[in-house]
GROMACS .gro file of N, CA, C and O in nm:
model
  476
    1MET      N    1   5.092  -5.781  -6.583
    1MET     CA    2   5.157  -5.692  -6.550
    1MET      C    3   5.166  -5.645  -6.434
    1MET      O    4   5.313  -5.630  -6.385
    2ILE      N    5   5.103  -5.664  -6.350
    2ILE     CA    6   5.122  -5.643  -6.179
    2ILE      C    7   5.220  -5.762  -6.123
    2ILE      O    8   5.315  -5.684  -6.062
    3ASN      N    9   5.200  -5.909  -6.193
    3ASN     CA   10   5.300  -5.986  -6.148
    3ASN      C   11   5.453  -5.954  -6.198
    3ASN      O   12   5.528  -5.976  -6.126
    4ARG      N   13   5.472  -5.944  -6.318
    4ARG     CA   14   5.587  -5.873  -6.382
    4ARG      C   15   5.645  -5.786  -6.273
    4ARG      O   16   5.777  -5.772  -6.243
    5PHE      N   17   5.575  -5.663  -6.262
    5PHE     CA   18   5.626  -5.567  -6.159
    5PHE      C   19   5.649  -5.611  -6.036
    5PHE      O   20   5.768  -5.556  -5.983
    6ARG      N   21   5.579  -5.695  -6.003
    6ARG     CA   22   5.626  -5.775  -5.830
    6ARG      C   23   5.773  -5.843  -5.855
    6ARG      O   24   5.829  -5.855  -5.752
    7LYS      N   25   5.748  -5.925  -5.968
    7LYS     CA   26   5.889  -5.998  -5.985
    7LYS      C   27   6.028  -5.922  -6.002
    7LYS      O   28   6.108  -5.932  -5.945
    8VAL      N   29   6.002  -5.788  -6.085
    8VAL     CA   30   6.115  -5.709  -6.080
    8VAL      C   31   6.149  -5.638  -5.980
    8VAL      O   32   6.253  -5.606  -5.919
    9LEU      N   33   6.043  -5.591  -5.883
    9LEU     CA   34   6.057  -5.543  -5.747
    9LEU      C   35   6.138  -5.626  -5.664
    9LEU      O   36   6.243  -5.594  -5.597
   10ALA      N   37   6.092  -5.765  -5.677
   10ALA     CA   38   6.135  -5.861  -5.575
   10ALA      C   39   6.294  -5.894  -5.623
   10ALA      O   40   6.372  -5.901  -5.547
   11SER      N   41   6.329  -5.884  -5.754
   11SER     CA   42   6.448  -5.893  -5.787
   11SER      C   43   6.540  -5.813  -5.749
   11SER      O   44   6.675  -5.835  -5.737
   12ALA      N   45   6.502  -5.702  -5.758
   12ALA     CA   46   6.568  -5.562  -5.704
   12ALA      C   47   6.606  -5.568  -5.566
   12ALA      O   48   6.722  -5.536  -5.549
   13ALA      N   49   6.503  -5.592  -5.489
   13ALA     CA   50   6.521  -5.619  -5.363
   13ALA      C   51   6.653  -5.710  -5.320
   13ALA      O   52   6.729  -5.699  -5.229
   14MET      N   53   6.616  -5.813  -5.395
   14MET     CA   54   6.726  -5.926  -5.349
   14MET      C   55   6.860  -5.898  -5.408
   14MET      O   56   6.949  -5.951  -5.340
   15GLY      N   57   6.867  -5.838  -5.497
   15GLY     CA   58   7.008  -5.796  -5.576
   15GLY      C   59   7.050  -5.697  -5.472
   15GLY      O   60   7.186  -5.700  -5.428
   16THR      N   61   7.003  -5.617  -5.405
   16THR     CA   62   7.039  -5.515  -5.331
   16THR      C   63   7.083  -5.592  -5.205
   16THR      O   64   7.189  -5.563  -5.138
   17ALA      N   65   7.014  -5.705  -5.155
   17ALA     CA   66   7.050  -5.758  -5.014
   17ALA      C   67   7.182  -5.853  -5.069
   17ALA      O   68   7.277  -5.850  -5.000
   18VAL      N   69   7.206  -5.887  -5.191
   18VAL     CA   70   7.321  -5.980  -5.202
   18VAL      C   71   7.453  -5.886  -5.220
   18VAL      O   72   7.540  -5.892  -5.183
   19ILE      N   73   7.425  -5.766  -5.297
   19ILE     CA   74   7.517  -5.658  -5.317
   19ILE      C   75   7.570  -5.608  -5.151
   19ILE      O   76   7.684  -5.609  -5.143
   20GLY      N   77   7.476  -5.595  -5.077
   20GLY     CA   78   7.506  -5.550  -4.943
   20GLY      C   79   7.594  -5.674  -4.886
   20GLY      O   80   7.691  -5.662  -4.804
   21THR      N   81   7.540  -5.802  -4.925
   21THR     CA   82   7.619  -5.894  -4.848
   21THR      C   83   7.750  -5.935  -4.887
   21THR      O   84   7.874  -5.945  -4.802
   22LEU      N   85   7.784  -5.893  -5.024
   22LEU     CA   86   7.932  -5.894  -5.065
   22LEU      C   87   8.014  -5.816  -5.010
   22LEU      O   88   8.133  -5.835  -5.038
   23ALA      N   89   7.963  -5.678  -4.948
   23ALA     CA   90   8.040  -5.598  -4.865
   23ALA      C   91   8.124  -5.643  -4.735
   23ALA      O   92   8.195  -5.568  -4.669
   24VAL      N   93   8.075  -5.762  -4.716
   24VAL     CA   94   8.131  -5.822  -4.565
   24VAL      C   95   8.238  -5.861  -4.582
   24VAL      O   96   8.283  -5.934  -4.678
   25PRO      N   97   8.343  -5.812  -4.482
   25PRO     CA   98   8.473  -5.833  -4.509
   25PRO      C   99   8.516  -5.986  -4.488
   25PRO      O  100   8.434  -6.059  -4.428
   26ALA      N  101   8.622  -6.024  -4.556
   26ALA     CA  102   8.646  -6.182  -4.574
   26ALA      C  103   8.701  -6.253  -4.421
   26ALA      O  104   8.623  -6.364  -4.407
   27GLN      N  105   8.725  -6.132  -4.341
   27GLN     CA  106   8.763  -6.199  -4.192
   27GLN      C  107   8.614  -6.229  -4.104
   27GLN      O  108   8.628  -6.296  -4.010
   28ALA      N  109   8.495  -6.201  -4.169
   28ALA     CA  110   8.394  -6.214  -4.111
   28ALA      C  111   8.338  -6.344  -4.125
   28ALA      O  112   8.206  -6.363  -4.110
   29ALA      N  113   8.402  -6.432  -4.132
   29ALA     CA  114   8.335  -6.577  -4.164
   29ALA      C  115   8.285  -6.611  -4.032
   29ALA      O  116   8.308  -6.610  -3.935
   30SER      N  117   8.167  -6.699  -4.069
   30SER     CA  118   8.075  -6.796  -3.962
   30SER      C  119   8.014  -6.656  -3.900
   30SER      O  120   7.980  -6.655  -3.769
   31THR      N  121   7.950  -6.584  -3.993
   31THR     CA  122   7.850  -6.462  -3.905
   31THR      C  123   7.720  -6.494  -3.959
   31THR      O  124   7.680  -6.536  -4.082
   32VAL      N  125   7.621  -6.455  -3.872
   32VAL     CA  126   7.460  -6.421  -3.914
   32VAL      C  127   7.440  -6.284  -3.881
   32VAL      O  128   7.454  -6.247  -3.767
   33GLU      N  129   7.418  -6.181  -3.958
   33GLU     CA  130   7.348  -6.060  -3.908
   33GLU      C  131   7.203  -6.048  -3.971
   33GLU      O  132   7.138  -6.121  -4.046
   34GLY      N  133   7.142  -5.945  -3.877
   34GLY     CA  134   7.004  -5.944  -3.885
   34GLY      C  135   6.920  -6.014  -3.775
   34GLY      O  136   6.995  -6.093  -3.678
   35GLY      N  137   6.788  -6.017  -3.795
   35GLY     CA  138   6.710  -6.076  -3.687
   35GLY      C  139   6.692  -6.240  -3.680
   35GLY      O  140   6.715  -6.282  -3.802
   36GLY      N  141   6.708  -6.284  -3.570
   36GLY     CA  142   6.699  -6.414  -3.565
   36GLY      C  143   6.775  -6.489  -3.439
   36GLY      O  144   6.830  -6.419  -3.345
   37PHE      N  145   6.760  -6.643  -3.420
   37PHE     CA  146   6.848  -6.691  -3.331
   37PHE      C  147   6.862  -6.812  -3.361
   37PHE      O  148   6.806  -6.875  -3.434
   38TRP      N  149   6.952  -6.876  -3.277
   38TRP     CA  150   7.029  -7.034  -3.276
   38TRP      C  151   6.935  -7.106  -3.174
   38TRP      O  152   6.884  -7.065  -3.066
   39ASP      N  153   6.898  -7.221  -3.218
   39ASP     CA  154   6.828  -7.337  -3.142
   39ASP      C  155   6.859  -7.474  -3.175
   39ASP      O  156   6.904  -7.481  -3.305
   40TYR      N  157   6.799  -7.569  -3.114
   40TYR     CA  158   6.819  -7.686  -3.135
   40TYR      C  159   6.722  -7.762  -3.236
   40TYR      O  160   6.720  -7.834  -3.306
   41VAL      N  161   6.621  -7.654  -3.253
   41VAL     CA  162   6.476  -7.686  -3.336
   41VAL      C  163   6.451  -7.585  -3.406
   41VAL      O  164   6.481  -7.447  -3.392
   42CYS      N  165   6.386  -7.591  -3.522
   42CYS     CA  166   6.316  -7.501  -3.620
   42CYS      C  167   6.182  -7.467  -3.565
   42CYS      O  168   6.111  -7.563  -3.526
   43HIS      N  169   6.152  -7.338  -3.499
   43HIS     CA  170   6.037  -7.305  -3.437
   43HIS      C  171   5.895  -7.258  -3.528
   43HIS      O  172   5.937  -7.246  -3.647
   44ALA      N  173   5.794  -7.320  -3.484
   44ALA     CA  174   5.680  -7.304  -3.559
   44ALA      C  175   5.660  -7.151  -3.607
   44ALA      O  176   5.681  -7.060  -3.548
   45GLY      N  177   5.602  -7.136  -3.727
   45GLY     CA  178   5.607  -6.996  -3.805
   45GLY      C  179   5.727  -6.954  -3.868
   45GLY      O  180   5.713  -6.829  -3.886
   46ARG      N  181   5.823  -6.995  -3.866
   46ARG     CA  182   5.950  -6.954  -3.880
   46ARG      C  183   6.018  -7.006  -4.016
   46ARG      O  184   6.008  -7.116  -4.043
   47ALA      N  185   6.123  -6.939  -4.069
   47ALA     CA  186   6.196  -6.992  -4.164
   47ALA      C  187   6.342  -7.010  -4.110
   47ALA      O  188   6.367  -6.956  -4.038
   48CYS      N  189   6.404  -7.154  -4.131
   48CYS     CA  190   6.512  -7.184  -4.070
   48CYS      C  191   6.601  -7.237  -4.180
   48CYS      O  192   6.572  -7.328  -4.276
   49ILE      N  193   6.749  -7.258  -4.131
   49ILE     CA  194   6.848  -7.323  -4.198
   49ILE      C  195   6.924  -7.379  -4.096
   49ILE      O  196   6.968  -7.325  -3.991
   50ARG      N  197   6.995  -7.467  -4.123
   50ARG     CA  198   7.049  -7.574  -4.060
   50ARG      C  199   7.207  -7.556  -4.077
   50ARG      O  200   7.253  -7.595  -4.194
   51LEU      N  201   7.302  -7.551  -3.986
   51LEU     CA  202   7.406  -7.522  -3.970
   51LEU      C  203   7.504  -7.645  -4.045
   51LEU      O  204   7.441  -7.773  -3.972
   52ALA      N  205   7.570  -7.645  -4.113
   52ALA     CA  206   7.627  -7.786  -4.197
   52ALA      C  207   7.741  -7.830  -4.108
   52ALA      O  208   7.721  -7.983  -4.062
   53HIS      N  209   7.810  -7.780  -4.048
   53HIS     CA  210   7.901  -7.835  -3.958
   53HIS      C  211   7.902  -7.785  -3.810
   53HIS      O  212   7.948  -7.676  -3.788
   54HIS      N  213   7.850  -7.850  -3.713
   54HIS     CA  214   7.840  -7.781  -3.569
   54HIS      C  215   7.848  -7.908  -3.511
   54HIS      O  216   7.852  -8.028  -3.522
   55GLY      N  217   7.905  -7.870  -3.379
   55GLY     CA  218   7.934  -7.935  -3.271
   55GLY      C  219   7.827  -8.025  -3.214
   55GLY      O  220   7.714  -7.978  -3.244
   56PRO      N  221   7.837  -8.136  -3.145
   56PRO     CA  222   7.711  -8.190  -3.086
   56PRO      C  223   7.670  -8.131  -2.987
   56PRO      O  224   7.528  -8.174  -2.976
   57SER      N  225   7.712  -8.034  -2.905
   57SER     CA  226   7.623  -7.968  -2.811
   57SER      C  227   7.589  -7.833  -2.875
   57SER      O  228   7.538  -7.757  -2.791
   58GLN      N  229   7.625  -7.812  -2.972
   58GLN     CA  230   7.583  -7.656  -3.012
   58GLN      C  231   7.462  -7.654  -3.114
   58GLN      O  232   7.417  -7.734  -3.189
   59PRO      N  233   7.383  -7.541  -3.071
   59PRO     CA  234   7.257  -7.558  -3.152
   59PRO      C  235   7.285  -7.514  -3.302
   59PRO      O  236   7.384  -7.468  -3.360
   60GLU      N  237   7.183  -7.604  -3.375
   60GLU     CA  238   7.234  -7.596  -3.511
   60GLU      C  239   7.127  -7.525  -3.614
   60GLU      O  240   7.158  -7.521  -3.731
   61TRP      N  241   7.017  -7.486  -3.554
   61TRP     CA  242   6.905  -7.425  -3.673
   61TRP      C  243   6.939  -7.250  -3.628
   61TRP      O  244   6.922  -7.243  -3.505
   62TRP      N  245   6.937  -7.224  -3.717
   62TRP     CA  246   6.912  -7.051  -3.720
   62TRP      C  247   6.777  -7.007  -3.771
   62TRP      O  248   6.741  -7.053  -3.877
   63ASN      N  249   6.702  -6.959  -3.670
   63ASN     CA  250   6.564  -6.926  -3.682
   63ASN      C  251   6.558  -6.786  -3.726
   63ASN      O  252   6.588  -6.661  -3.649
   64LEU      N  253   6.526  -6.766  -3.855
   64LEU     CA  254   6.505  -6.637  -3.914
   64LEU      C  255   6.381  -6.553  -3.850
   64LEU      O  256   6.283  -6.597  -3.864
   65ASP      N  257   6.404  -6.416  -3.828
   65ASP     CA  258   6.323  -6.341  -3.779
   65ASP      C  259   6.265  -6.225  -3.905
   65ASP      O  260   6.360  -6.182  -3.966
   66GLY      N  261   6.148  -6.225  -3.920
   66GLY     CA  262   6.067  -6.133  -3.998
   66GLY      C  263   6.091  -6.189  -4.161
   66GLY      O  264   6.137  -6.248  -4.212
   67CYS      N  265   6.029  -6.092  -4.247
   67CYS     CA  266   6.052  -6.087  -4.365
   67CYS      C  267   6.157  -6.038  -4.436
   67CYS      O  268   6.217  -5.935  -4.361
   68GLY      N  269   6.189  -6.067  -4.581
   68GLY     CA  270   6.301  -5.980  -4.626
   68GLY      C  271   6.429  -6.058  -4.630
   68GLY      O  272   6.450  -6.164  -4.608
   69GLY      N  273   6.539  -5.946  -4.645
   69GLY     CA  274   6.678  -6.022  -4.676
   69GLY      C  275   6.732  -6.034  -4.532
   69GLY      O  276   6.731  -5.966  -4.435
   70HIS      N  277   6.823  -6.114  -4.530
   70HIS     CA  278   6.910  -6.160  -4.408
   70HIS      C  279   7.059  -6.192  -4.446
   70HIS      O  280   7.081  -6.285  -4.546
   71ARG      N  281   7.163  -6.119  -4.375
   71ARG     CA  282   7.292  -6.138  -4.416
   71ARG      C  283   7.366  -6.262  -4.376
   71ARG      O  284   7.326  -6.257  -4.217
   72ILE      N  285   7.417  -6.349  -4.400
   72ILE     CA  286   7.454  -6.475  -4.369
   72ILE      C  287   7.604  -6.486  -4.414
   72ILE      O  288   7.625  -6.471  -4.547
   73ARG      N  289   7.693  -6.573  -4.375
   73ARG     CA  290   7.798  -6.618  -4.421
   73ARG      C  291   7.879  -6.753  -4.362
   73ARG      O  292   7.955  -6.719  -4.256
   74ASP      N  293   7.817  -6.838  -4.380
   74ASP     CA  294   7.849  -6.978  -4.336
   74ASP      C  295   7.791  -7.101  -4.428
   74ASP      O  296   7.735  -7.083  -4.538
   75TYR      N  297   7.808  -7.228  -4.375
   75TYR     CA  298   7.773  -7.323  -4.453
   75TYR      C  299   7.645  -7.397  -4.398
   75TYR      O  300   7.650  -7.401  -4.278
   76TYR      N  301   7.549  -7.417  -4.468
   76TYR     CA  302   7.429  -7.454  -4.430
   76TYR      C  303   7.389  -7.572  -4.521
   76TYR      O  304   7.417  -7.591  -4.622
   77ASP      N  305   7.294  -7.689  -4.453
   77ASP     CA  306   7.277  -7.800  -4.542
   77ASP      C  307   7.134  -7.832  -4.537
   77ASP      O  308   7.087  -7.931  -4.628
   78ALA      N  309   7.052  -7.749  -4.476
   78ALA     CA  310   6.908  -7.769  -4.488
   78ALA      C  311   6.822  -7.657  -4.468
   78ALA      O  312   6.852  -7.556  -4.382
   79ALA      N  313   6.704  -7.645  -4.511
   79ALA     CA  314   6.613  -7.539  -4.496
   79ALA      C  315   6.473  -7.583  -4.461
   79ALA      O  316   6.430  -7.670  -4.509
   80ILE      N  317   6.402  -7.519  -4.372
   80ILE     CA  318   6.272  -7.548  -4.336
   80ILE      C  319   6.199  -7.401  -4.360
   80ILE      O  320   6.268  -7.333  -4.296
   81ALA      N  321   6.075  -7.421  -4.399
   81ALA     CA  322   5.978  -7.283  -4.422
   81ALA      C  323   5.843  -7.340  -4.353
   81ALA      O  324   5.775  -7.419  -4.411
   82HIS      N  325   5.831  -7.267  -4.263
   82HIS     CA  326   5.713  -7.289  -4.164
   82HIS      C  327   5.602  -7.160  -4.192
   82HIS      O  328   5.593  -7.078  -4.118
   83GLY      N  329   5.534  -7.184  -4.327
   83GLY     CA  330   5.468  -7.063  -4.334
   83GLY      C  331   5.494  -6.973  -4.467
   83GLY      O  332   5.404  -6.949  -4.547
   84ASN      N  333   5.625  -6.932  -4.472
   84ASN     CA  334   5.674  -6.855  -4.596
   84ASN      C  335   5.808  -6.912  -4.661
   84ASN      O  336   5.888  -6.968  -4.604
   85ALA      N  337   5.797  -6.891  -4.781
   85ALA     CA  338   5.903  -6.959  -4.883
   85ALA      C  339   6.030  -6.890  -4.831
   85ALA      O  340   6.015  -6.750  -4.785
   86VAL      N  341   6.139  -6.944  -4.832
   86VAL     CA  342   6.269  -6.881  -4.808
   86VAL      C  343   6.354  -6.932  -4.930
   86VAL      O  344   6.373  -7.047  -4.975
   87ARG      N  345   6.472  -6.852  -4.961
   87ARG     CA  346   6.542  -6.860  -5.061
   87ARG      C  347   6.686  -6.831  -5.015
   87ARG      O  348   6.708  -6.704  -4.925
   88VAL      N  349   6.802  -6.913  -5.032
   88VAL     CA  350   6.943  -6.899  -4.959
   88VAL      C  351   7.008  -6.880  -5.109
   88VAL      O  352   6.986  -6.940  -5.190
   89ILE      N  353   7.098  -6.767  -5.110
   89ILE     CA  354   7.174  -6.735  -5.191
   89ILE      C  355   7.326  -6.785  -5.184
   89ILE      O  356   7.367  -6.705  -5.065
   90TYR      N  357   7.373  -6.830  -5.269
   90TYR     CA  358   7.513  -6.866  -5.244
   90TYR      C  359   7.634  -6.777  -5.291
   90TYR      O  360   7.567  -6.699  -5.380
   91TRP      N  361   7.732  -6.830  -5.246
   91TRP     CA  362   7.852  -6.727  -5.309
   91TRP      C  363   7.870  -6.702  -5.469
   91TRP      O  364   7.935  -6.595  -5.496
   92ASP      N  365   7.840  -6.812  -5.524
   92ASP     CA  366   7.828  -6.780  -5.665
   92ASP      C  367   7.730  -6.754  -5.744
   92ASP      O  368   7.708  -6.795  -5.865
   93ASP      N  369   7.644  -6.679  -5.671
   93ASP     CA  370   7.504  -6.635  -5.739
   93ASP      C  371   7.411  -6.742  -5.769
   93ASP      O  372   7.316  -6.706  -5.838
   94THR      N  373   7.415  -6.856  -5.728
   94THR     CA  374   7.302  -6.939  -5.746
   94THR      C  375   7.242  -6.944  -5.615
   94THR      O  376   7.262  -6.869  -5.505
   95TRP      N  377   7.096  -7.010  -5.614
   95TRP     CA  378   7.030  -7.007  -5.518
   95TRP      C  379   6.956  -7.142  -5.494
   95TRP      O  380   6.938  -7.209  -5.622
   96ASP      N  381   6.909  -7.168  -5.389
   96ASP     CA  382   6.786  -7.290  -5.357
   96ASP      C  383   6.664  -7.199  -5.273
   96ASP      O  384   6.690  -7.105  -5.191
   97GLU      N  385   6.560  -7.252  -5.328
   97GLU     CA  386   6.451  -7.202  -5.245
   97GLU      C  387   6.359  -7.300  -5.210
   97GLU      O  388   6.327  -7.418  -5.282
   98THR      N  389   6.307  -7.275  -5.094
   98THR     CA  390   6.197  -7.386  -5.021
   98THR      C  391   6.075  -7.306  -5.003
   98THR      O  392   6.045  -7.232  -4.967
   99ALA      N  393   5.973  -7.400  -5.075
   99ALA     CA  394   5.860  -7.358  -5.064
   99ALA      C  395   5.785  -7.356  -4.910
   99ALA      O  396   5.846  -7.425  -4.823
  100ALA      N  397   5.681  -7.283  -4.924
  100ALA     CA  398   5.638  -7.275  -4.789
  100ALA      C  399   5.587  -7.396  -4.744
  100ALA      O  400   5.521  -7.468  -4.824
  101TRP      N  401   5.593  -7.437  -4.622
  101TRP     CA  402   5.515  -7.546  -4.552
  101TRP      C  403   5.602  -7.664  -4.606
  101TRP      O  404   5.550  -7.768  -4.626
  102SER      N  405   5.747  -7.653  -4.651
  102SER     CA  406   5.796  -7.761  -4.702
  102SER      C  407   5.956  -7.749  -4.654
  102SER      O  408   5.985  -7.669  -4.544
  103SER      N  409   6.037  -7.845  -4.657
  103SER     CA  410   6.190  -7.849  -4.624
  103SER      C  411   6.280  -7.911  -4.734
  103SER      O  412   6.214  -7.975  -4.851
  104ARG      N  413   6.381  -7.885  -4.724
  104ARG     CA  414   6.492  -7.916  -4.837
  104ARG      C  415   6.613  -7.935  -4.816
  104ARG      O  416   6.668  -7.847  -4.722
  105LEU      N  417   6.699  -8.011  -4.863
  105LEU     CA  418   6.847  -8.003  -4.852
  105LEU      C  419   6.920  -7.872  -4.936
  105LEU      O  420   6.871  -7.869  -5.029
  106LEU      N  421   7.026  -7.847  -4.856
  106LEU     CA  422   7.106  -7.720  -4.916
  106LEU      C  423   7.244  -7.785  -4.975
  106LEU      O  424   7.252  -7.887  -4.923
  107ASP      N  425   7.329  -7.707  -5.028
  107ASP     CA  426   7.459  -7.751  -5.063
  107ASP      C  427   7.559  -7.722  -4.973
  107ASP      O  428   7.573  -7.599  -4.938
  108PRO      N  429   7.594  -7.808  -4.889
  108PRO     CA  430   7.660  -7.777  -4.768
  108PRO      C  431   7.814  -7.755  -4.815
  108PRO      O  432   7.895  -7.691  -4.733
  109ASN      N  433   7.873  -7.739  -4.948
  109ASN     CA  434   7.996  -7.713  -4.954
  109ASN      C  435   7.970  -7.598  -5.025
  109ASN      O  436   8.116  -7.536  -5.064
  110LYS      N  437   7.890  -7.502  -5.031
  110LYS     CA  438   7.878  -7.371  -5.079
  110LYS      C  439   7.850  -7.280  -4.950
  110LYS      O  440   7.755  -7.292  -4.876
  111THR      N  441   7.902  -7.157  -4.951
  111THR     CA  442   7.904  -7.069  -4.854
  111THR      C  443   7.762  -6.993  -4.894
  111THR      O  444   7.712  -6.943  -5.014
  112VAL      N  445   7.704  -6.991  -4.791
  112VAL     CA  446   7.553  -6.913  -4.799
  112VAL      C  447   7.580  -6.764  -4.737
  112VAL      O  448   7.644  -6.734  -4.664
  113LEU      N  449   7.526  -6.668  -4.849
  113LEU     CA  450   7.552  -6.554  -4.813
  113LEU      C  451   7.443  -6.456  -4.793
  113LEU      O  452   7.466  -6.343  -4.689
  114ALA      N  453   7.346  -6.490  -4.820
  114ALA     CA  454   7.198  -6.431  -4.780
  114ALA      C  455   7.091  -6.535  -4.775
  114ALA      O  456   7.073  -6.619  -4.850
  115ALA      N  457   6.992  -6.477  -4.697
  115ALA     CA  458   6.859  -6.577  -4.697
  115ALA      C  459   6.758  -6.460  -4.718
  115ALA      O  460   6.766  -6.372  -4.652
  116TRP      N  461   6.674  -6.493  -4.831
  116TRP     CA  462   6.555  -6.421  -4.840
  116TRP      C  463   6.413  -6.487  -4.781
  116TRP      O  464   6.367  -6.589  -4.858
  117VAL      N  465   6.322  -6.417  -4.675
  117VAL     CA  466   6.195  -6.496  -4.637
  117VAL      C  467   6.108  -6.409  -4.730
  117VAL      O  468   6.073  -6.282  -4.716
  118TRP      N  469   6.006  -6.484  -4.800
  118TRP     CA  470   5.916  -6.416  -4.888
  118TRP      C  471   5.779  -6.409  -4.801
  118TRP      O  472   5.714  -6.516  -4.737
  119CYS      N  473   5.702  -6.275  -4.768
  119CYS     CA  474   5.605  -6.263  -4.696
  119CYS      C  475   5.508  -6.187  -4.782
  119CYS      O  476   5.525  -6.133  -4.876
   0.00000   0.00000   0.00000
């Protein structure tokens, strides 16, 4: 019963994050809102996503700060979860989840609208 409640609560929170993300104007392409920073590496203890199309001298990893939802609007091709699982949500309401202490490839052809760090 408690697990079911936690799943419903997490789904509601993620839904709220996605709804808020969809309110981002169309001209705000290539944006990342919320806590985090760009770097050439994914730092220890962070959940990170890698920009799909980056220049040779441009930092490619967005290091997410903290737990919960992060509004994002760009194309990413990989995720790393150093400690906490991370889920990216695409524009078409599909998602990819990276388990804690693992990495995976993302769909570089779909716009990521949000990332959720599970803590």
